[in-house]
Amino acid sequence: QVQLVESGGGLVQAGGSLRLSCAASGSISSINAMGWYRQAPGKQREWVATISSGGSTNYASSVKGRFTISRDNAKNTMYLQMNSLKPEDTAVYYCNVFLYRNYWGQGTQVTVSS
């Protein structure tokens, strides 16, 4: 099975930036579908961004132009660079990979103050 650990969350002022990391327990080279999801209190978990093994990316409309997803296969790590943060970005952010099934990390809290 795949183990995922998110890090990099914290408290930031609106307009600021954070970079989230997702470290996998093993090689991610063979994992095509990797992405980030987020969940605000009392809300459904929503998709944020996805990156393929070839580097193709997709973003939710709410974050397009502000967030950048990337992956470093040599480090078995995926990243989410978050710029121009808004209070509505406040949520727990989860790492997700698909390798025959979906795997999730424990999540990292991102709080954006106004």
mmCIF file of C-alpha atoms in Angstrom:
data_model
loop_
_atom_site.group_PDB
_atom_site.id
_atom_site.type_symbol
_atom_site.label_atom_id
_atom_site.label_comp_id
_atom_site.label_asym_id
_atom_site.label_seq_id
_atom_site.Cartn_x
_atom_site.Cartn_y
_atom_site.Cartn_z
ATOM 1 C CA GLN A 1 0.000 0.000 0.000
ATOM 2 C CA VAL A 2 0.933 3.660 -0.368
ATOM 3 C CA GLN A 3 1.601 5.911 2.619
ATOM 4 C CA LEU A 4 1.266 9.675 2.131
ATOM 5 C CA VAL A 5 2.273 12.473 4.503
ATOM 6 C CA GLU A 6 1.370 16.121 3.892
ATOM 7 C CA SER A 7 3.288 19.051 5.349
ATOM 8 C CA GLY A 8 3.733 22.790 4.873
ATOM 9 C CA GLY A 9 0.401 24.056 6.096
ATOM 10 C CA GLY A 10 0.063 26.960 8.468
ATOM 11 C CA LEU A 11 -1.372 30.406 9.067
ATOM 12 C CA VAL A 12 -0.850 33.077 6.437
ATOM 13 C CA GLN A 13 -2.281 36.509 5.725
ATOM 14 C CA ALA A 14 -4.454 37.065 2.669
ATOM 15 C CA GLY A 15 -2.257 37.622 -0.360
ATOM 16 C CA GLY A 16 0.520 35.495 1.057
ATOM 17 C CA SER A 17 1.957 32.173 -0.081
ATOM 18 C CA LEU A 18 2.513 28.642 1.169
ATOM 19 C CA ARG A 19 4.022 25.521 -0.356
ATOM 20 C CA LEU A 20 2.537 22.184 0.580
ATOM 21 C CA SER A 21 4.436 18.914 0.252
ATOM 22 C CA CYS A 22 3.207 15.349 -0.026
ATOM 23 C CA ALA A 23 5.833 12.689 0.674
ATOM 24 C CA ALA A 24 5.108 9.155 -0.509
ATOM 25 C CA SER A 25 6.444 5.994 1.118
ATOM 26 C CA GLY A 26 7.770 4.639 -2.152
ATOM 27 C CA SER A 27 8.409 5.485 -5.752
ATOM 28 C CA ILE A 28 5.774 7.632 -7.431
ATOM 29 C CA SER A 29 7.219 7.209 -10.903
ATOM 30 C CA SER A 30 4.538 4.716 -11.886
ATOM 31 C CA ILE A 31 1.696 6.780 -10.437
ATOM 32 C CA ASN A 32 -0.078 8.651 -13.184
ATOM 33 C CA ALA A 33 -2.851 10.369 -11.267
ATOM 34 C CA MET A 34 -1.762 12.481 -8.302
ATOM 35 C CA GLY A 35 -3.504 15.496 -6.887
ATOM 36 C CA TRP A 36 -4.613 17.737 -4.079
ATOM 37 C CA TYR A 37 -8.039 18.041 -2.487
ATOM 38 C CA ARG A 38 -9.256 20.307 0.294
ATOM 39 C CA GLN A 39 -12.061 20.302 2.813
ATOM 40 C CA ALA A 40 -13.346 23.274 4.791
ATOM 41 C CA PRO A 41 -15.289 22.711 8.038
ATOM 42 C CA GLY A 42 -18.793 21.469 7.302
ATOM 43 C CA LYS A 43 -18.106 21.303 3.579
ATOM 44 C CA GLN A 44 -17.597 18.518 1.060
ATOM 45 C CA ARG A 45 -14.080 17.597 0.076
ATOM 46 C CA GLU A 46 -13.331 19.301 -3.231
ATOM 47 C CA TRP A 47 -10.757 18.711 -5.917
ATOM 48 C CA VAL A 48 -8.034 21.356 -6.218
ATOM 49 C CA ALA A 49 -5.440 20.190 -8.751
ATOM 50 C CA THR A 50 -4.105 17.118 -10.535
ATOM 51 C CA ILE A 51 -0.791 16.236 -12.183
ATOM 52 C CA SER A 52 -0.021 13.258 -14.415
ATOM 53 C CA SER A 53 3.193 11.254 -14.637
ATOM 54 C CA GLY A 54 4.023 13.254 -17.747
ATOM 55 C CA GLY A 55 3.560 16.577 -15.996
ATOM 56 C CA SER A 56 0.183 17.493 -17.421
ATOM 57 C CA THR A 57 -1.772 19.618 -14.932
ATOM 58 C CA ASN A 58 -5.372 20.549 -14.278
ATOM 59 C CA TYR A 59 -6.802 23.014 -11.769
ATOM 60 C CA ALA A 60 -10.115 23.864 -10.230
ATOM 61 C CA SER A 61 -11.439 27.185 -11.470
ATOM 62 C CA SER A 62 -11.223 28.637 -7.969
ATOM 63 C CA VAL A 63 -7.429 28.238 -7.823
ATOM 64 C CA LYS A 64 -6.348 28.501 -11.455
ATOM 65 C CA GLY A 65 -3.700 31.157 -11.902
ATOM 66 C CA ARG A 66 -2.838 31.174 -8.198
ATOM 67 C CA PHE A 67 -1.811 27.583 -7.401
ATOM 68 C CA THR A 68 0.813 25.429 -9.103
ATOM 69 C CA ILE A 69 1.013 21.655 -8.712
ATOM 70 C CA SER A 70 4.290 19.849 -9.350
ATOM 71 C CA ARG A 71 6.030 16.563 -8.613
ATOM 72 C CA ASP A 72 9.607 15.427 -8.066
ATOM 73 C CA ASN A 73 9.758 11.718 -8.811
ATOM 74 C CA ALA A 74 13.356 11.457 -7.575
ATOM 75 C CA LYS A 75 12.227 12.664 -4.151
ATOM 76 C CA ASN A 76 8.909 10.801 -4.250
ATOM 77 C CA THR A 77 7.222 14.077 -3.421
ATOM 78 C CA MET A 78 4.390 16.169 -4.820
ATOM 79 C CA TYR A 79 3.984 19.883 -4.165
ATOM 80 C CA LEU A 80 1.327 22.564 -4.247
ATOM 81 C CA GLN A 81 2.596 26.132 -4.480
ATOM 82 C CA MET A 82 -0.170 28.417 -3.251
ATOM 83 C CA ASN A 83 0.095 32.119 -4.085
ATOM 84 C CA SER A 84 -2.267 35.059 -3.639
ATOM 85 C CA LEU A 85 -4.078 33.167 -0.920
ATOM 86 C CA LYS A 86 -7.606 34.151 0.002
ATOM 87 C CA PRO A 87 -9.612 33.488 3.187
ATOM 88 C CA GLU A 88 -11.810 31.108 1.184
ATOM 89 C CA ASP A 89 -8.744 28.911 0.636
ATOM 90 C CA THR A 90 -8.842 28.018 4.332
ATOM 91 C CA ALA A 91 -9.224 24.237 4.595
ATOM 92 C CA VAL A 92 -7.479 20.987 5.359
ATOM 93 C CA TYR A 93 -5.517 20.015 2.261
ATOM 94 C CA TYR A 94 -5.165 16.340 1.367
ATOM 95 C CA CYS A 95 -2.770 14.530 -0.923
ATOM 96 C CA ASN A 96 -4.263 11.899 -3.219
ATOM 97 C CA VAL A 97 -2.723 9.270 -5.483
ATOM 98 C CA PHE A 98 -4.259 6.554 -7.596
ATOM 99 C CA LEU A 99 -2.433 3.246 -7.884
ATOM 100 C CA TYR A 100 -5.064 0.579 -8.533
ATOM 101 C CA ARG A 101 -7.070 2.390 -5.851
ATOM 102 C CA ASN A 102 -7.178 5.810 -4.207
ATOM 103 C CA TYR A 103 -4.824 6.644 -1.330
ATOM 104 C CA TRP A 104 -5.105 9.672 0.981
ATOM 105 C CA GLY A 105 -2.813 11.435 3.408
ATOM 106 C CA GLN A 106 -3.787 12.730 6.844
ATOM 107 C CA GLY A 107 -4.093 16.316 5.653
ATOM 108 C CA THR A 108 -2.431 19.596 6.546
ATOM 109 C CA GLN A 109 -4.272 22.683 7.796
ATOM 110 C CA VAL A 110 -4.105 25.905 5.802
ATOM 111 C CA THR A 111 -5.592 29.010 7.397
ATOM 112 C CA VAL A 112 -5.728 32.331 5.559
ATOM 113 C CA SER A 113 -6.568 35.402 7.615
ATOM 114 C CA SER A 114 -8.239 38.495 6.190
#
